[in-house]
Amino acid sequence: MKKIVFVAAAAGLMSLAACNSHTDTTNNTAAMMADNLEATADNLDAMADNTSNMSDQMMLENQADNAEMAADNIEDNM
């Protein structure tokens, strides 16, 4: 009886693995991640513009650049 349940479960999992319905979800998730990173970069740029400390400004601008590059990498790999 256990072997029959195991074979049935394996067949069900194989049929689910053959289904490729996660492509749209993956693309939507990647697009949302890229949008969030771009928004973060915009916020970091605004924070850099509002600080008077030069080293903080440079640090925030570098973080904004890194967030933009990460967003671009995600968009390129979609």
mmCIF file of N, CA and C in Angstrom:
data_model
loop_
_atom_site.group_PDB
_atom_site.id
_atom_site.type_symbol
_atom_site.label_atom_id
_atom_site.label_comp_id
_atom_site.label_asym_id
_atom_site.label_seq_id
_atom_site.Cartn_x
_atom_site.Cartn_y
_atom_site.Cartn_z
ATOM 1 N N MET A 1 0.825 -1.192 0.000
ATOM 2 C CA MET A 1 0.000 0.000 0.000
ATOM 3 C C MET A 1 0.874 1.263 0.000
ATOM 4 N N LYS A 2 1.963 1.253 0.778
ATOM 5 C CA LYS A 2 2.836 2.415 0.845
ATOM 6 C C LYS A 2 3.492 2.689 -0.504
ATOM 7 N N LYS A 3 3.816 1.628 -1.239
ATOM 8 C CA LYS A 3 4.449 1.802 -2.547
ATOM 9 C C LYS A 3 3.488 2.454 -3.528
ATOM 10 N N ILE A 4 2.224 2.088 -3.470
ATOM 11 C CA ILE A 4 1.225 2.669 -4.375
ATOM 12 C C ILE A 4 1.061 4.161 -4.080
ATOM 13 N N VAL A 5 1.003 4.530 -2.828
ATOM 14 C CA VAL A 5 0.884 5.942 -2.443
ATOM 15 C C VAL A 5 2.127 6.704 -2.885
ATOM 16 N N PHE A 6 3.309 6.104 -2.717
ATOM 17 C CA PHE A 6 4.553 6.741 -3.119
ATOM 18 C C PHE A 6 4.588 6.967 -4.630
ATOM 19 N N VAL A 7 4.197 5.958 -5.401
ATOM 20 C CA VAL A 7 4.179 6.079 -6.858
ATOM 21 C C VAL A 7 3.158 7.129 -7.295
ATOM 22 N N ALA A 8 1.998 7.145 -6.672
ATOM 23 C CA ALA A 8 0.974 8.140 -7.011
ATOM 24 C C ALA A 8 1.454 9.555 -6.687
ATOM 25 N N ALA A 9 2.102 9.709 -5.549
ATOM 26 C CA ALA A 9 2.618 11.025 -5.171
ATOM 27 C C ALA A 9 3.718 11.459 -6.134
ATOM 28 N N ALA A 10 4.587 10.532 -6.515
ATOM 29 C CA ALA A 10 5.659 10.870 -7.457
ATOM 30 C C ALA A 10 5.087 11.267 -8.807
ATOM 31 N N ALA A 11 4.073 10.557 -9.264
ATOM 32 C CA ALA A 11 3.446 10.898 -10.546
ATOM 33 C C ALA A 11 2.799 12.277 -10.486
ATOM 34 N N GLY A 12 2.166 12.583 -9.384
ATOM 35 C CA GLY A 12 1.555 13.903 -9.224
ATOM 36 C C GLY A 12 2.582 15.015 -9.214
ATOM 37 N N LEU A 13 3.688 14.790 -8.533
ATOM 38 C CA LEU A 13 4.745 15.798 -8.488
ATOM 39 C C LEU A 13 5.396 15.982 -9.848
ATOM 40 N N MET A 14 5.557 14.894 -10.590
ATOM 41 C CA MET A 14 6.150 15.007 -11.924
ATOM 42 C C MET A 14 5.230 15.785 -12.860
ATOM 43 N N SER A 15 3.927 15.583 -12.722
ATOM 44 C CA SER A 15 3.004 16.330 -13.582
ATOM 45 C C SER A 15 3.007 17.811 -13.222
ATOM 46 N N LEU A 16 3.171 18.130 -11.956
ATOM 47 C CA LEU A 16 3.259 19.537 -11.551
ATOM 48 C C LEU A 16 4.571 20.161 -12.012
ATOM 49 N N ALA A 17 5.627 19.377 -12.004
ATOM 50 C CA ALA A 17 6.922 19.896 -12.437
ATOM 51 C C ALA A 17 6.922 20.214 -13.925
ATOM 52 N N ALA A 18 6.132 19.485 -14.682
ATOM 53 C CA ALA A 18 6.061 19.726 -16.126
ATOM 54 C C ALA A 18 5.302 21.006 -16.450
ATOM 55 N N CYS A 19 4.498 21.454 -15.541
ATOM 56 C CA CYS A 19 3.710 22.667 -15.755
ATOM 57 C C CYS A 19 4.603 23.881 -15.566
ATOM 58 N N ASN A 20 4.538 24.841 -16.474
ATOM 59 C CA ASN A 20 5.405 26.016 -16.419
ATOM 60 C C ASN A 20 4.578 27.273 -16.192
ATOM 61 N N SER A 21 3.765 27.267 -15.159
ATOM 62 C CA SER A 21 2.885 28.403 -14.901
ATOM 63 C C SER A 21 3.528 29.473 -14.027
ATOM 64 N N HIS A 22 4.741 29.251 -13.562
ATOM 65 C CA HIS A 22 5.386 30.211 -12.666
ATOM 66 C C HIS A 22 6.148 31.295 -13.414
ATOM 67 N N THR A 23 6.190 31.239 -14.718
ATOM 68 C CA THR A 23 6.953 32.214 -15.487
ATOM 69 C C THR A 23 6.395 33.622 -15.305
ATOM 70 N N ASP A 24 5.088 33.786 -15.409
ATOM 71 C CA ASP A 24 4.486 35.106 -15.249
ATOM 72 C C ASP A 24 4.694 35.640 -13.842
ATOM 73 N N THR A 25 4.545 34.785 -12.857
ATOM 74 C CA THR A 25 4.740 35.198 -11.472
ATOM 75 C C THR A 25 6.183 35.620 -11.238
ATOM 76 N N THR A 26 7.113 34.870 -11.801
ATOM 77 C CA THR A 26 8.528 35.202 -11.630
ATOM 78 C C THR A 26 8.846 36.540 -12.290
ATOM 79 N N ASN A 27 8.320 36.768 -13.494
ATOM 80 C CA ASN A 27 8.564 38.042 -14.168
ATOM 81 C C ASN A 27 7.944 39.204 -13.406
ATOM 82 N N ASN A 28 6.742 39.013 -12.870
ATOM 83 C CA ASN A 28 6.099 40.076 -12.090
ATOM 84 C C ASN A 28 6.887 40.376 -10.825
ATOM 85 N N THR A 29 7.372 39.341 -10.169
ATOM 86 C CA THR A 29 8.152 39.537 -8.954
ATOM 87 C C THR A 29 9.455 40.271 -9.264
ATOM 88 N N ALA A 30 10.113 39.886 -10.351
ATOM 89 C CA ALA A 30 11.360 40.553 -10.731
ATOM 90 C C ALA A 30 11.109 42.012 -11.081
ATOM 91 N N ALA A 31 10.025 42.280 -11.776
ATOM 92 C CA ALA A 31 9.700 43.666 -12.127
ATOM 93 C C ALA A 31 9.417 44.492 -10.875
ATOM 94 N N MET A 32 8.717 43.902 -9.912
ATOM 95 C CA MET A 32 8.443 44.620 -8.666
ATOM 96 C C MET A 32 9.725 44.867 -7.881
ATOM 97 N N MET A 33 10.635 43.886 -7.877
ATOM 98 C CA MET A 33 11.907 44.079 -7.188
ATOM 99 C C MET A 33 12.711 45.197 -7.838
ATOM 100 N N ALA A 34 12.726 45.229 -9.170
ATOM 101 C CA ALA A 34 13.455 46.284 -9.874
ATOM 102 C C ALA A 34 12.828 47.646 -9.574
ATOM 103 N N ASP A 35 11.507 47.728 -9.574
ATOM 104 C CA ASP A 35 10.831 48.988 -9.259
ATOM 105 C C ASP A 35 11.142 49.446 -7.838
ATOM 106 N N ASN A 36 11.160 48.509 -6.904
ATOM 107 C CA ASN A 36 11.470 48.860 -5.512
ATOM 108 C C ASN A 36 12.910 49.347 -5.373
ATOM 109 N N LEU A 37 13.827 48.707 -6.088
ATOM 110 C CA LEU A 37 15.218 49.160 -6.032
ATOM 111 C C LEU A 37 15.378 50.544 -6.646
ATOM 112 N N GLU A 38 14.664 50.824 -7.717
ATOM 113 C CA GLU A 38 14.729 52.160 -8.315
ATOM 114 C C GLU A 38 14.143 53.213 -7.381
ATOM 115 N N ALA A 39 13.069 52.874 -6.691
ATOM 116 C CA ALA A 39 12.491 53.806 -5.724
ATOM 117 C C ALA A 39 13.453 54.040 -4.561
ATOM 118 N N THR A 40 14.122 52.987 -4.131
ATOM 119 C CA THR A 40 15.119 53.119 -3.071
ATOM 120 C C THR A 40 16.254 54.028 -3.525
ATOM 121 N N ALA A 41 16.694 53.851 -4.770
ATOM 122 C CA ALA A 41 17.762 54.703 -5.300
ATOM 123 C C ALA A 41 17.321 56.161 -5.334
ATOM 124 N N ASP A 42 16.088 56.415 -5.731
ATOM 125 C CA ASP A 42 15.577 57.787 -5.746
ATOM 126 C C ASP A 42 15.548 58.380 -4.343
ATOM 127 N N ASN A 43 15.132 57.571 -3.373
ATOM 128 C CA ASN A 43 15.102 58.053 -1.984
ATOM 129 C C ASN A 43 16.509 58.332 -1.468
ATOM 130 N N LEU A 44 17.445 57.471 -1.807
ATOM 131 C CA LEU A 44 18.827 57.694 -1.368
ATOM 132 C C LEU A 44 19.413 58.949 -2.008
ATOM 133 N N ASP A 45 19.081 59.192 -3.275
ATOM 134 C CA ASP A 45 19.539 60.427 -3.932
ATOM 135 C C ASP A 45 18.956 61.655 -3.247
ATOM 136 N N ALA A 46 17.690 61.583 -2.884
ATOM 137 C CA ALA A 46 17.061 62.710 -2.193
ATOM 138 C C ALA A 46 17.705 62.945 -0.836
ATOM 139 N N MET A 47 18.018 61.851 -0.137
ATOM 140 C CA MET A 47 18.691 61.992 1.152
ATOM 141 C C MET A 47 20.074 62.598 0.977
ATOM 142 N N ALA A 48 20.778 62.208 -0.086
ATOM 143 C CA ALA A 48 22.111 62.762 -0.346
ATOM 144 C C ALA A 48 22.020 64.252 -0.640
ATOM 145 N N ASP A 49 20.978 64.664 -1.344
ATOM 146 C CA ASP A 49 20.809 66.080 -1.655
ATOM 147 C C ASP A 49 20.498 66.906 -0.410
ATOM 148 N N ASN A 50 19.913 66.274 0.594
ATOM 149 C CA ASN A 50 19.483 67.007 1.790
ATOM 150 C C ASN A 50 20.497 66.997 2.918
ATOM 151 N N THR A 51 21.634 66.349 2.726
ATOM 152 C CA THR A 51 22.632 66.332 3.792
ATOM 153 C C THR A 51 23.724 67.360 3.511
ATOM 154 N N SER A 52 24.290 67.871 4.585
ATOM 155 C CA SER A 52 25.376 68.842 4.419
ATOM 156 C C SER A 52 26.744 68.201 4.636
ATOM 157 N N ASN A 53 26.760 66.976 5.121
ATOM 158 C CA ASN A 53 28.012 66.275 5.368
ATOM 159 C C ASN A 53 28.464 65.621 4.057
ATOM 160 N N MET A 54 29.637 65.997 3.579
ATOM 161 C CA MET A 54 30.112 65.538 2.276
ATOM 162 C C MET A 54 30.336 64.022 2.240
ATOM 163 N N SER A 55 30.876 63.457 3.308
ATOM 164 C CA SER A 55 31.123 62.011 3.300
ATOM 165 C C SER A 55 29.810 61.231 3.332
ATOM 166 N N ASP A 56 28.818 61.739 4.077
ATOM 167 C CA ASP A 56 27.500 61.101 4.066
ATOM 168 C C ASP A 56 26.862 61.208 2.692
ATOM 169 N N GLN A 57 27.033 62.350 2.058
ATOM 170 C CA GLN A 57 26.466 62.544 0.729
ATOM 171 C C GLN A 57 27.071 61.551 -0.267
ATOM 172 N N MET A 58 28.378 61.386 -0.221
ATOM 173 C CA MET A 58 29.040 60.452 -1.132
ATOM 174 C C MET A 58 28.613 59.010 -0.855
ATOM 175 N N MET A 59 28.470 58.663 0.425
ATOM 176 C CA MET A 59 28.046 57.319 0.792
ATOM 177 C C MET A 59 26.631 57.038 0.279
ATOM 178 N N LEU A 60 25.732 58.004 0.462
ATOM 179 C CA LEU A 60 24.355 57.833 0.003
ATOM 180 C C LEU A 60 24.271 57.755 -1.521
ATOM 181 N N GLU A 61 25.088 58.550 -2.194
ATOM 182 C CA GLU A 61 25.093 58.501 -3.657
ATOM 183 C C GLU A 61 25.632 57.164 -4.156
ATOM 184 N N ASN A 62 26.640 56.620 -3.471
ATOM 185 C CA ASN A 62 27.155 55.297 -3.844
ATOM 186 C C ASN A 62 26.106 54.219 -3.627
ATOM 187 N N GLN A 63 25.379 54.310 -2.528
ATOM 188 C CA GLN A 63 24.317 53.338 -2.280
ATOM 189 C C GLN A 63 23.217 53.457 -3.335
ATOM 190 N N ALA A 64 22.905 54.675 -3.739
ATOM 191 C CA ALA A 64 21.899 54.878 -4.778
ATOM 192 C C ALA A 64 22.364 54.291 -6.101
ATOM 193 N N ASP A 65 23.633 54.499 -6.423
ATOM 194 C CA ASP A 65 24.187 53.923 -7.651
ATOM 195 C C ASP A 65 24.139 52.397 -7.618
ATOM 196 N N ASN A 66 24.459 51.822 -6.463
ATOM 197 C CA ASN A 66 24.415 50.364 -6.334
ATOM 198 C C ASN A 66 22.996 49.832 -6.480
ATOM 199 N N ALA A 67 22.031 50.539 -5.920
ATOM 200 C CA ALA A 67 20.635 50.113 -6.050
ATOM 201 C C ALA A 67 20.177 50.206 -7.505
ATOM 202 N N GLU A 68 20.594 51.251 -8.211
ATOM 203 C CA GLU A 68 20.247 51.390 -9.637
ATOM 204 C C GLU A 68 20.860 50.268 -10.458
ATOM 205 N N MET A 69 22.118 49.944 -10.174
ATOM 206 C CA MET A 69 22.770 48.864 -10.913
ATOM 207 C C MET A 69 22.091 47.524 -10.647
ATOM 208 N N ALA A 70 21.684 47.302 -9.406
ATOM 209 C CA ALA A 70 20.978 46.056 -9.081
ATOM 210 C C ALA A 70 19.647 45.983 -9.819
ATOM 211 N N ALA A 71 18.941 47.114 -9.891
ATOM 212 C CA ALA A 71 17.669 47.150 -10.628
ATOM 213 C C ALA A 71 17.898 46.883 -12.110
ATOM 214 N N ASP A 72 18.947 47.474 -12.658
ATOM 215 C CA ASP A 72 19.264 47.239 -14.070
ATOM 216 C C ASP A 72 19.615 45.774 -14.331
ATOM 217 N N ASN A 73 20.352 45.166 -13.403
ATOM 218 C CA ASN A 73 20.703 43.748 -13.570
ATOM 219 C C ASN A 73 19.464 42.870 -13.546
ATOM 220 N N ILE A 74 18.531 43.177 -12.667
ATOM 221 C CA ILE A 74 17.292 42.399 -12.607
ATOM 222 C C ILE A 74 16.510 42.561 -13.901
ATOM 223 N N GLU A 75 16.410 43.795 -14.389
ATOM 224 C CA GLU A 75 15.654 44.031 -15.622
ATOM 225 C C GLU A 75 16.323 43.359 -16.823
ATOM 226 N N ASP A 76 17.653 43.334 -16.847
ATOM 227 C CA ASP A 76 18.365 42.692 -17.955
ATOM 228 C C ASP A 76 18.183 41.186 -17.969
ATOM 229 N N ASN A 77 17.966 40.594 -16.806
ATOM 230 C CA ASN A 77 17.854 39.134 -16.698
ATOM 231 C C ASN A 77 16.428 38.631 -16.687
ATOM 232 N N MET A 78 15.465 39.492 -16.939
ATOM 233 C CA MET A 78 14.072 39.039 -16.965
ATOM 234 C C MET A 78 13.762 38.365 -18.268
#
